[in-house]
GROMACS .gro file of C-alpha atoms in nm:
model
  494
    1UNK     CA    1  13.971   1.691   5.044
    2UNK     CA    2  14.141   1.958   5.249
    3UNK     CA    3  14.452   2.102   5.090
    4UNK     CA    4  14.776   1.969   5.234
    5UNK     CA    5  14.616   1.664   5.394
    6UNK     CA    6  14.698   1.332   5.238
    7UNK     CA    7  14.478   1.024   5.257
    8UNK     CA    8  14.581   0.793   5.541
    9UNK     CA    9  14.779   1.063   5.719
   10UNK     CA   10  14.777   1.034   6.098
   11UNK     CA   11  14.528   1.278   6.246
   12UNK     CA   12  14.543   1.404   6.603
   13UNK     CA   13  14.187   1.293   6.674
   14UNK     CA   14  14.136   1.047   6.390
   15UNK     CA   15  13.990   0.700   6.411
   16UNK     CA   16  14.333   0.548   6.484
   17UNK     CA   17  14.385   0.778   6.782
   18UNK     CA   18  14.037   0.712   6.917
   19UNK     CA   19  14.082   0.336   6.885
   20UNK     CA   20  14.416   0.350   7.065
   21UNK     CA   21  14.275   0.573   7.339
   22UNK     CA   22  13.975   0.343   7.382
   23UNK     CA   23  14.201   0.037   7.396
   24UNK     CA   24  14.432   0.207   7.646
   25UNK     CA   25  14.135   0.321   7.853
   26UNK     CA   26  13.997  -0.031   7.871
   27UNK     CA   27  14.343  -0.166   7.952
   28UNK     CA   28  14.398   0.105   8.215
   29UNK     CA   29  14.060   0.045   8.377
   30UNK     CA   30  14.113  -0.331   8.376
   31UNK     CA   31  14.469  -0.306   8.508
   32UNK     CA   32  14.371  -0.042   8.764
   33UNK     CA   33  14.072  -0.241   8.886
   34UNK     CA   34  14.274  -0.561   8.909
   35UNK     CA   35  14.560  -0.386   9.084
   36UNK     CA   36  14.324  -0.209   9.326
   37UNK     CA   37  14.142  -0.530   9.418
   38UNK     CA   38  14.468  -0.722   9.453
   39UNK     CA   39  14.620  -0.446   9.662
   40UNK     CA   40  14.315  -0.427   9.886
   41UNK     CA   41  14.308  -0.802   9.943
   42UNK     CA   42  14.684  -0.822  10.003
   43UNK     CA   43  14.676  -0.521  10.237
   44UNK     CA   44  14.382  -0.662  10.431
   45UNK     CA   45  14.546  -1.001  10.463
   46UNK     CA   46  14.877  -0.847  10.573
   47UNK     CA   47  14.721  -0.622  10.835
   48UNK     CA   48  14.476  -0.882  10.960
   49UNK     CA   49  14.755  -1.136  11.005
   50UNK     CA   50  14.957  -0.899  11.221
   51UNK     CA   51  14.644  -0.781  11.400
   52UNK     CA   52  14.512  -1.131  11.479
   53UNK     CA   53  14.852  -1.245  11.599
   54UNK     CA   54  14.889  -0.946  11.830
   55UNK     CA   55  14.533  -0.964  11.970
   56UNK     CA   56  14.548  -1.340  12.034
   57UNK     CA   57  14.892  -1.320  12.193
   58UNK     CA   58  14.798  -1.024  12.416
   59UNK     CA   59  14.476  -1.193  12.529
   60UNK     CA   60  14.662  -1.513  12.619
   61UNK     CA   61  14.933  -1.332  12.816
   62UNK     CA   62  14.679  -1.123  13.004
   63UNK     CA   63  14.474  -1.429  13.096
   64UNK     CA   64  14.787  -1.608  13.220
   65UNK     CA   65  14.891  -1.320  13.444
   66UNK     CA   66  14.766  -1.291  13.801
   67UNK     CA   67  14.703  -0.954  13.962
   68UNK     CA   68  14.644  -0.880  14.326
   69UNK     CA   69  14.344  -0.656  14.372
   70UNK     CA   70  14.290  -0.400  14.501
   71UNK     CA   71  14.619  -0.245  14.401
   72UNK     CA   72  14.795  -0.013  14.641
   73UNK     CA   73  15.090   0.102  14.425
   74UNK     CA   74  15.231   0.089  14.079
   75UNK     CA   75  15.576  -0.064  14.124
   76UNK     CA   76  15.465  -0.427  14.115
   77UNK     CA   77  15.216  -0.349  13.836
   78UNK     CA   78  15.487  -0.189  13.624
   79UNK     CA   79  15.703  -0.499  13.662
   80UNK     CA   80  15.417  -0.721  13.548
   81UNK     CA   81  15.349  -0.493  13.250
   82UNK     CA   82  15.713  -0.504  13.142
   83UNK     CA   83  15.703  -0.883  13.160
   84UNK     CA   84  15.400  -0.891  12.932
   85UNK     CA   85  15.558  -0.636  12.696
   86UNK     CA   86  15.869  -0.852  12.654
   87UNK     CA   87  15.652  -1.134  12.520
   88UNK     CA   88  15.486  -0.914  12.254
   89UNK     CA   89  15.459  -1.039  11.899
   90UNK     CA   90  15.471  -1.003  11.609
   91UNK     CA   91  15.634  -0.672  11.718
   92UNK     CA   92  15.727  -0.527  12.062
   93UNK     CA   93  15.444  -0.380  12.268
   94UNK     CA   94  15.414  -0.097  12.509
   95UNK     CA   95  15.164  -0.213  12.774
   96UNK     CA   96  14.951   0.028  12.977
   97UNK     CA   97  14.728  -0.037  13.276
   98UNK     CA   98  14.438   0.170  13.410
   99UNK     CA   99  14.275   0.090  13.745
  100UNK     CA  100  14.068   0.363  13.894
  101UNK     CA  101  14.311   0.652  13.936
  102UNK     CA  102  14.615   0.427  13.905
  103UNK     CA  103  14.808   0.460  13.576
  104UNK     CA  104  15.112   0.248  13.487
  105UNK     CA  105  15.300   0.132  13.179
  106UNK     CA  106  15.594  -0.076  13.065
  107UNK     CA  107  15.746   0.236  12.916
  108UNK     CA  108  15.845   0.577  13.040
  109UNK     CA  109  15.504   0.744  13.020
  110UNK     CA  110  15.225   0.601  13.233
  111UNK     CA  111  14.954   0.730  12.993
  112UNK     CA  112  14.942   0.670  12.617
  113UNK     CA  113  14.850   0.944  12.371
  114UNK     CA  114  14.757   0.683  12.112
  115UNK     CA  115  14.474   0.518  12.303
  116UNK     CA  116  14.148   0.688  12.206
  117UNK     CA  117  13.838   0.751  12.417
  118UNK     CA  118  13.643   0.529  12.178
  119UNK     CA  119  13.869   0.234  12.261
  120UNK     CA  120  13.829   0.298  12.637
  121UNK     CA  121  13.448   0.299  12.604
  122UNK     CA  122  13.463  -0.019  12.395
  123UNK     CA  123  13.681  -0.189  12.661
  124UNK     CA  124  13.428  -0.113  12.936
  125UNK     CA  125  13.142  -0.238  12.719
  126UNK     CA  126  13.306  -0.558  12.589
  127UNK     CA  127  13.460  -0.793  12.847
  128UNK     CA  128  13.631  -0.991  12.573
  129UNK     CA  129  13.845  -0.697  12.462
  130UNK     CA  130  13.863  -0.462  12.165
  131UNK     CA  131  14.121  -0.326  11.923
  132UNK     CA  132  14.167  -0.027  11.694
  133UNK     CA  133  14.410   0.087  11.429
  134UNK     CA  134  14.529   0.445  11.479
  135UNK     CA  135  14.762   0.674  11.285
  136UNK     CA  136  14.945   0.922  11.503
  137UNK     CA  137  15.186   1.176  11.347
  138UNK     CA  138  15.201   0.962  11.033
  139UNK     CA  139  15.291   0.643  11.226
  140UNK     CA  140  15.039   0.353  11.221
  141UNK     CA  141  14.962   0.181  11.552
  142UNK     CA  142  14.753  -0.115  11.663
  143UNK     CA  143  14.593  -0.052  12.004
  144UNK     CA  144  14.439  -0.342  12.199
  145UNK     CA  145  14.221  -0.311  12.510
  146UNK     CA  146  14.177  -0.615  12.734
  147UNK     CA  147  13.974  -0.579  13.061
  148UNK     CA  148  14.051  -0.807  13.361
  149UNK     CA  149  13.735  -0.994  13.471
  150UNK     CA  150  13.630  -1.243  13.734
  151UNK     CA  151  13.437  -1.549  13.622
  152UNK     CA  152  13.133  -1.590  13.844
  153UNK     CA  153  13.001  -1.880  13.638
  154UNK     CA  154  13.087  -2.055  13.313
  155UNK     CA  155  12.868  -1.808  13.122
  156UNK     CA  156  12.909  -1.485  13.315
  157UNK     CA  157  13.197  -1.260  13.420
  158UNK     CA  158  13.238  -0.966  13.652
  159UNK     CA  159  13.462  -0.668  13.558
  160UNK     CA  160  13.748  -0.608  13.800
  161UNK     CA  161  13.802  -0.246  13.696
  162UNK     CA  162  14.155  -0.315  13.567
  163UNK     CA  163  14.207  -0.265  13.194
  164UNK     CA  164  14.531  -0.344  13.013
  165UNK     CA  165  14.623  -0.181  12.682
  166UNK     CA  166  14.886  -0.290  12.430
  167UNK     CA  167  15.022  -0.038  12.178
  168UNK     CA  168  15.217  -0.188  11.886
  169UNK     CA  169  15.381   0.003  11.599
  170UNK     CA  170  15.287  -0.130  11.255
  171UNK     CA  171  15.564   0.039  11.058
  172UNK     CA  172  15.680  -0.290  10.904
  173UNK     CA  173  15.331  -0.360  10.775
  174UNK     CA  174  15.307  -0.006  10.642
  175UNK     CA  175  15.638  -0.054  10.458
  176UNK     CA  176  15.506  -0.377  10.310
  177UNK     CA  177  15.180  -0.205  10.207
  178UNK     CA  178  15.376   0.078  10.042
  179UNK     CA  179  15.589  -0.178   9.865
  180UNK     CA  180  15.275  -0.347   9.735
  181UNK     CA  181  15.143  -0.013   9.610
  182UNK     CA  182  15.467   0.071   9.432
  183UNK     CA  183  15.485  -0.277   9.282
  184UNK     CA  184  15.131  -0.242   9.148
  185UNK     CA  185  15.208   0.100   9.003
  186UNK     CA  186  15.539  -0.006   8.853
  187UNK     CA  187  15.374  -0.312   8.705
  188UNK     CA  188  15.078  -0.124   8.560
  189UNK     CA  189  15.280   0.133   8.365
  190UNK     CA  190  15.483  -0.122   8.162
  191UNK     CA  191  15.161  -0.318   8.116
  192UNK     CA  192  14.994  -0.016   7.959
  193UNK     CA  193  15.294   0.039   7.735
  194UNK     CA  194  15.281  -0.325   7.627
  195UNK     CA  195  14.905  -0.289   7.569
  196UNK     CA  196  14.986  -0.041   7.292
  197UNK     CA  197  15.112  -0.327   7.076
  198UNK     CA  198  14.781  -0.517   7.051
  199UNK     CA  199  14.609  -0.178   7.033
  200UNK     CA  200  14.813  -0.083   6.727
  201UNK     CA  201  14.750  -0.424   6.573
  202UNK     CA  202  14.375  -0.395   6.637
  203UNK     CA  203  14.367  -0.038   6.500
  204UNK     CA  204  14.556  -0.148   6.191
  205UNK     CA  205  14.321  -0.439   6.128
  206UNK     CA  206  14.020  -0.206   6.155
  207UNK     CA  207  14.163   0.094   5.972
  208UNK     CA  208  14.310  -0.092   5.675
  209UNK     CA  209  13.974  -0.186   5.520
  210UNK     CA  210  13.832   0.156   5.612
  211UNK     CA  211  14.127   0.323   5.439
  212UNK     CA  212  14.084   0.098   5.137
  213UNK     CA  213  13.715   0.188   5.128
  214UNK     CA  214  13.799   0.558   5.144
  215UNK     CA  215  14.052   0.527   4.861
  216UNK     CA  216  13.807   0.326   4.652
  217UNK     CA  217  13.531   0.583   4.706
  218UNK     CA  218  13.771   0.862   4.609
  219UNK     CA  219  13.875   0.665   4.300
  220UNK     CA  220  13.511   0.619   4.197
  221UNK     CA  221  13.447   0.987   4.258
  222UNK     CA  222  13.721   1.068   4.006
  223UNK     CA  223  13.545   0.857   3.742
  224UNK     CA  224  13.709   0.512   3.776
  225UNK     CA  225  13.387   0.315   3.820
  226UNK     CA  226  13.565  -0.021   3.784
  227UNK     CA  227  13.726   0.024   4.127
  228UNK     CA  228  13.675  -0.271   4.363
  229UNK     CA  229  13.793  -0.367   4.714
  230UNK     CA  230  13.963  -0.694   4.805
  231UNK     CA  231  13.738  -0.891   5.044
  232UNK     CA  232  13.923  -1.051   5.336
  233UNK     CA  233  13.760  -1.272   5.598
  234UNK     CA  234  13.394  -1.295   5.688
  235UNK     CA  235  13.343  -1.025   5.950
  236UNK     CA  236  13.138  -0.704   5.931
  237UNK     CA  237  13.414  -0.520   5.744
  238UNK     CA  238  13.423  -0.796   5.484
  239UNK     CA  239  13.045  -0.763   5.447
  240UNK     CA  240  13.094  -0.388   5.400
  241UNK     CA  241  13.355  -0.451   5.128
  242UNK     CA  242  13.122  -0.695   4.949
  243UNK     CA  243  12.836  -0.447   4.970
  244UNK     CA  244  13.060  -0.172   4.830
  245UNK     CA  245  13.169  -0.395   4.541
  246UNK     CA  246  12.810  -0.488   4.460
  247UNK     CA  247  12.700  -0.125   4.473
  248UNK     CA  248  12.996  -0.017   4.261
  249UNK     CA  249  12.915  -0.285   4.002
  250UNK     CA  250  12.552  -0.180   3.988
  251UNK     CA  251  12.653   0.187   3.961
  252UNK     CA  252  12.899   0.107   3.681
  253UNK     CA  253  12.632  -0.079   3.486
  254UNK     CA  254  12.377   0.200   3.538
  255UNK     CA  255  12.622   0.474   3.435
  256UNK     CA  256  12.727   0.273   3.130
  257UNK     CA  257  12.364   0.231   3.027
  258UNK     CA  258  12.297   0.601   3.081
  259UNK     CA  259  12.602   0.699   2.879
  260UNK     CA  260  12.502   0.466   2.598
  261UNK     CA  261  12.148   0.604   2.602
  262UNK     CA  262  12.281   0.961   2.604
  263UNK     CA  263  12.516   0.883   2.317
  264UNK     CA  264  12.230   0.729   2.118
  265UNK     CA  265  12.015   1.035   2.186
  266UNK     CA  266  12.294   1.267   2.072
  267UNK     CA  267  12.353   1.066   1.759
  268UNK     CA  268  11.981   1.063   1.688
  269UNK     CA  269  11.949   1.441   1.729
  270UNK     CA  270  12.257   1.500   1.518
  271UNK     CA  271  12.148   1.257   1.246
  272UNK     CA  272  11.795   1.393   1.235
  273UNK     CA  273  11.926   1.751   1.218
  274UNK     CA  274  12.159   1.665   0.931
  275UNK     CA  275  11.887   1.474   0.747
  276UNK     CA  276  11.638   1.760   0.788
  277UNK     CA  277  11.879   2.032   0.686
  278UNK     CA  278  11.869   1.962   0.312
  279UNK     CA  279  11.491   1.928   0.271
  280UNK     CA  280  11.443   2.230   0.497
  281UNK     CA  281  11.664   2.435   0.271
  282UNK     CA  282  11.437   2.345  -0.019
  283UNK     CA  283  11.125   2.416   0.186
  284UNK     CA  284  11.257   2.757   0.286
  285UNK     CA  285  11.323   2.844  -0.079
  286UNK     CA  286  10.971   2.740  -0.169
  287UNK     CA  287  10.814   2.933   0.119
  288UNK     CA  288  11.004   3.246   0.017
  289UNK     CA  289  10.850   3.223  -0.331
  290UNK     CA  290  10.507   3.158  -0.182
  291UNK     CA  291  10.546   3.455   0.052
  292UNK     CA  292  10.614   3.681  -0.246
  293UNK     CA  293  10.297   3.562  -0.420
  294UNK     CA  294  10.080   3.551  -0.108
  295UNK     CA  295   9.934   3.894  -0.180
  296UNK     CA  296   9.791   3.765  -0.511
  297UNK     CA  297   9.616   3.469  -0.353
  298UNK     CA  298   9.278   3.454  -0.185
  299UNK     CA  299   9.268   3.529   0.189
  300UNK     CA  300   9.246   3.169   0.313
  301UNK     CA  301   9.524   3.047   0.088
  302UNK     CA  302   9.744   3.344   0.175
  303UNK     CA  303   9.691   3.282   0.545
  304UNK     CA  304   9.785   2.915   0.502
  305UNK     CA  305  10.092   3.006   0.298
  306UNK     CA  306  10.216   3.249   0.560
  307UNK     CA  307  10.154   2.994   0.838
  308UNK     CA  308  10.352   2.729   0.651
  309UNK     CA  309  10.631   2.980   0.594
  310UNK     CA  310  10.646   3.083   0.961
  311UNK     CA  311  10.644   2.725   1.088
  312UNK     CA  312  10.909   2.625   0.837
  313UNK     CA  313  11.127   2.909   0.961
  314UNK     CA  314  11.081   2.792   1.322
  315UNK     CA  315  11.167   2.437   1.219
  316UNK     CA  316  11.484   2.561   1.047
  317UNK     CA  317  11.587   2.749   1.364
  318UNK     CA  318  11.521   2.438   1.574
  319UNK     CA  319  11.732   2.222   1.342
  320UNK     CA  320  12.019   2.473   1.352
  321UNK     CA  321  12.000   2.487   1.733
  322UNK     CA  322  11.996   2.108   1.759
  323UNK     CA  323  12.304   2.085   1.538
  324UNK     CA  324  12.477   2.348   1.749
  325UNK     CA  325  12.391   2.160   2.073
  326UNK     CA  326  12.513   1.832   1.923
  327UNK     CA  327  12.847   1.998   1.843
  328UNK     CA  328  12.877   2.110   2.205
  329UNK     CA  329  12.788   1.763   2.331
  330UNK     CA  330  13.045   1.606   2.102
  331UNK     CA  331  13.301   1.865   2.217
  332UNK     CA  332  13.348   1.959   1.853
  333UNK     CA  333  13.269   2.327   1.904
  334UNK     CA  334  13.570   2.547   1.837
  335UNK     CA  335  13.651   2.894   1.968
  336UNK     CA  336  13.796   3.123   1.701
  337UNK     CA  337  13.892   3.415   1.922
  338UNK     CA  338  14.010   3.747   1.791
  339UNK     CA  339  14.062   4.091   1.937
  340UNK     CA  340  13.742   4.287   1.890
  341UNK     CA  341  13.583   4.611   1.997
  342UNK     CA  342  13.313   4.474   2.226
  343UNK     CA  343  13.079   4.776   2.215
  344UNK     CA  344  13.090   4.787   1.834
  345UNK     CA  345  13.021   4.412   1.814
  346UNK     CA  346  12.711   4.447   2.035
  347UNK     CA  347  12.584   4.739   1.823
  348UNK     CA  348  12.620   4.528   1.508
  349UNK     CA  349  12.428   4.243   1.672
  350UNK     CA  350  12.141   4.473   1.763
  351UNK     CA  351  12.143   4.644   1.422
  352UNK     CA  352  12.136   4.313   1.231
  353UNK     CA  353  11.824   4.208   1.428
  354UNK     CA  354  11.664   4.552   1.377
  355UNK     CA  355  11.670   4.619   1.751
  356UNK     CA  356  11.740   4.990   1.758
  357UNK     CA  357  11.702   5.257   2.024
  358UNK     CA  358  11.483   5.463   1.795
  359UNK     CA  359  11.179   5.239   1.846
  360UNK     CA  360  11.233   5.235   2.225
  361UNK     CA  361  11.267   4.858   2.248
  362UNK     CA  362  11.638   4.846   2.333
  363UNK     CA  363  11.862   5.080   2.529
  364UNK     CA  364  12.239   5.054   2.548
  365UNK     CA  365  12.512   5.165   2.788
  366UNK     CA  366  12.821   5.072   2.587
  367UNK     CA  367  13.140   5.263   2.672
  368UNK     CA  368  13.385   5.272   2.383
  369UNK     CA  369  13.741   5.150   2.398
  370UNK     CA  370  13.680   4.810   2.560
  371UNK     CA  371  13.865   4.545   2.362
  372UNK     CA  372  13.876   4.173   2.437
  373UNK     CA  373  13.968   3.844   2.273
  374UNK     CA  374  13.635   3.685   2.183
  375UNK     CA  375  13.483   3.470   1.911
  376UNK     CA  376  13.272   3.730   1.727
  377UNK     CA  377  13.020   3.477   1.594
  378UNK     CA  378  12.962   3.309   1.931
  379UNK     CA  379  12.951   3.639   2.120
  380UNK     CA  380  12.693   3.759   1.866
  381UNK     CA  381  12.482   3.450   1.947
  382UNK     CA  382  12.509   3.522   2.322
  383UNK     CA  383  12.388   3.882   2.290
  384UNK     CA  384  12.118   3.797   2.035
  385UNK     CA  385  11.975   3.514   2.244
  386UNK     CA  386  11.968   3.720   2.565
  387UNK     CA  387  11.811   4.028   2.407
  388UNK     CA  388  11.562   3.819   2.208
  389UNK     CA  389  11.468   3.624   2.519
  390UNK     CA  390  11.419   3.950   2.715
  391UNK     CA  391  11.196   4.096   2.443
  392UNK     CA  392  10.999   3.772   2.406
  393UNK     CA  393  10.937   3.695   2.776
  394UNK     CA  394  10.999   4.029   2.948
  395UNK     CA  395  10.893   4.380   2.863
  396UNK     CA  396  11.056   4.666   2.673
  397UNK     CA  397  11.275   4.856   2.702
  398UNK     CA  398  11.560   4.604   2.729
  399UNK     CA  399  11.885   4.755   2.854
  400UNK     CA  400  12.227   4.622   2.748
  401UNK     CA  401  12.513   4.735   2.970
  402UNK     CA  402  12.885   4.678   2.925
  403UNK     CA  403  13.168   4.728   3.174
  404UNK     CA  404  13.495   4.582   3.300
  405UNK     CA  405  13.579   4.487   3.656
  406UNK     CA  406  13.892   4.397   3.852
  407UNK     CA  407  13.825   4.178   4.156
  408UNK     CA  408  14.174   4.079   4.270
  409UNK     CA  409  14.533   4.110   4.145
  410UNK     CA  410  14.558   3.732   4.118
  411UNK     CA  411  14.262   3.697   3.877
  412UNK     CA  412  14.222   3.846   3.527
  413UNK     CA  413  13.996   4.142   3.464
  414UNK     CA  414  13.640   4.056   3.372
  415UNK     CA  415  13.427   4.171   3.081
  416UNK     CA  416  13.074   4.203   3.221
  417UNK     CA  417  12.768   4.227   2.998
  418UNK     CA  418  12.422   4.273   3.150
  419UNK     CA  419  12.089   4.234   2.970
  420UNK     CA  420  11.791   4.355   3.178
  421UNK     CA  421  11.423   4.394   3.095
  422UNK     CA  422  11.123   4.563   3.258
  423UNK     CA  423  10.903   4.256   3.278
  424UNK     CA  424  10.767   4.072   3.585
  425UNK     CA  425  11.098   3.896   3.645
  426UNK     CA  426  11.175   3.528   3.684
  427UNK     CA  427  10.994   3.321   3.946
  428UNK     CA  428  11.224   3.173   4.213
  429UNK     CA  429  11.113   2.819   4.121
  430UNK     CA  430  11.223   2.879   3.761
  431UNK     CA  431  11.569   3.025   3.831
  432UNK     CA  432  11.750   2.692   3.893
  433UNK     CA  433  11.624   2.557   3.557
  434UNK     CA  434  11.644   2.867   3.341
  435UNK     CA  435  11.938   2.730   3.136
  436UNK     CA  436  11.800   2.375   3.099
  437UNK     CA  437  11.727   2.251   2.751
  438UNK     CA  438  11.361   2.270   2.641
  439UNK     CA  439  11.260   2.392   2.989
  440UNK     CA  440  10.920   2.560   2.992
  441UNK     CA  441  10.881   2.830   3.257
  442UNK     CA  442  10.505   2.812   3.205
  443UNK     CA  443  10.379   2.454   3.217
  444UNK     CA  444  10.065   2.556   3.029
  445UNK     CA  445  10.271   2.700   2.741
  446UNK     CA  446  10.314   2.399   2.514
  447UNK     CA  447  10.450   2.606   2.226
  448UNK     CA  448  10.680   2.906   2.218
  449UNK     CA  449  10.824   3.133   1.957
  450UNK     CA  450  11.176   2.999   2.016
  451UNK     CA  451  11.329   2.654   2.002
  452UNK     CA  452  11.370   2.620   2.380
  453UNK     CA  453  11.746   2.587   2.332
  454UNK     CA  454  11.849   2.951   2.315
  455UNK     CA  455  11.961   2.995   2.677
  456UNK     CA  456  12.123   2.650   2.682
  457UNK     CA  457  12.327   2.745   2.372
  458UNK     CA  458  12.410   3.079   2.534
  459UNK     CA  459  12.542   2.901   2.842
  460UNK     CA  460  12.761   2.671   2.631
  461UNK     CA  461  12.905   2.962   2.433
  462UNK     CA  462  12.987   3.154   2.751
  463UNK     CA  463  13.153   2.847   2.904
  464UNK     CA  464  13.353   2.802   2.582
  465UNK     CA  465  13.496   3.150   2.648
  466UNK     CA  466  13.587   3.045   3.004
  467UNK     CA  467  13.314   3.263   3.151
  468UNK     CA  468  12.997   3.232   3.356
  469UNK     CA  469  12.638   3.350   3.320
  470UNK     CA  470  12.388   3.421   3.596
  471UNK     CA  471  12.015   3.489   3.590
  472UNK     CA  472  11.838   3.695   3.853
  473UNK     CA  473  11.585   3.968   3.924
  474UNK     CA  474  11.637   4.339   3.972
  475UNK     CA  475  11.521   4.500   4.299
  476UNK     CA  476  11.274   4.722   4.113
  477UNK     CA  477  11.141   4.439   3.897
  478UNK     CA  478  11.252   4.277   3.576
  479UNK     CA  479  11.491   3.996   3.492
  480UNK     CA  480  11.866   4.045   3.445
  481UNK     CA  481  12.123   3.815   3.284
  482UNK     CA  482  12.488   3.880   3.370
  483UNK     CA  483  12.768   3.741   3.153
  484UNK     CA  484  13.122   3.743   3.295
  485UNK     CA  485  13.408   3.656   3.060
  486UNK     CA  486  13.782   3.691   3.138
  487UNK     CA  487  13.922   3.998   2.964
  488UNK     CA  488  14.243   3.929   2.771
  489UNK     CA  489  14.301   4.267   2.606
  490UNK     CA  490  14.664   4.267   2.717
  491UNK     CA  491  14.736   3.974   2.480
  492UNK     CA  492  14.626   4.168   2.173
  493UNK     CA  493  14.911   4.405   2.140
  494UNK     CA  494  15.156   4.134   2.054
   0.00000   0.00000   0.00000
């Protein structure tokens, strides 16, 4: 978990935010679509009502008006146009007439700037009249063209050449349309705000079981395998909670069985080691006596005696290693740290195993004056196991290096011990398992000179000191083991 972030804390782009945004998006799209459709229908109905009223009224008044043709002047025509204009509805009209070169209107200008060429062409083509909505300088107008015709028969007419036009402002309709738009907008915004309430409720109902699942998973991760989730309802989230509980129960049973099996195995190894220790002590005493007399025996008997002695020694080492591992597993291993001269301790370890520089098997780079708080016995085991492993599986000479290192002011200085050999190195496939118990780097090697627990015991001893150990290969060839243990020399002075 990221530092400073608590479980359940509101995140800028968390699941809660995404659910709310999705809910608001759906609500906004629904409200916007409904408002747009309603506005369009209301606007169309409002405009069509005014338009149909004006067109029908203008057609009726034109048909009821008689004109003398051909026209010689515009005075009488202007009077007729004003009479028609006074009867305009639903709003006042300005009526224009066009007959050849004669132009007249009920207003001050004989020619309208609102009437378009398209409407004039439509009037000549359609004897029943045409209309058009036009916006001029931001003002909406309805323009109606109605040609005067002569009926030559019930089904045919003959154009007279006179066309009357009515121009009506539609500002009231525009005001009503704007009012509809504002009403839709003003109604949508509070609706979206109100939609947050069911959105929050829905998000809470979804996030609560998810949060409980997250907390339960975190609790199980910390080792509380008896954690369970309360199942509510019968939806998919309830199915998820039931599945989690079933999986947690199965995991708890499996882990309990594994722990019991591991405990039995540890007890078995510990009991067997303790039971073998006493007879092995007697066997070792006997083999020592037999070794002393082996030179006086015949060749076959001497060879058998030495074989029994060697195998008994290996068995004794294995028993001691098993007892040591069982103490680590039982967390009964103790660290008896003391201030020691590290270089001198390593020299003693090598000398006690007869690993000296004179025979060329071991080389050392041990600067004097490095003191640290270590358990001498356990540090002796670490060095002995690493050097013995290098001699057994690598190639001489084995180099033991010692140094200290400071990596940052906030961390303690490190005591670094390296053990390197000149062998072929460690295969990459082996490196991840090099510290496993009884791991065989060579599958064909069923027996080895050691117990198979040396590196595992080394790892446990290093960890008991609060340190780490790494295995790797040198660029020029050969394996290298690096032990890093916190250096606490400053505590020694007291």
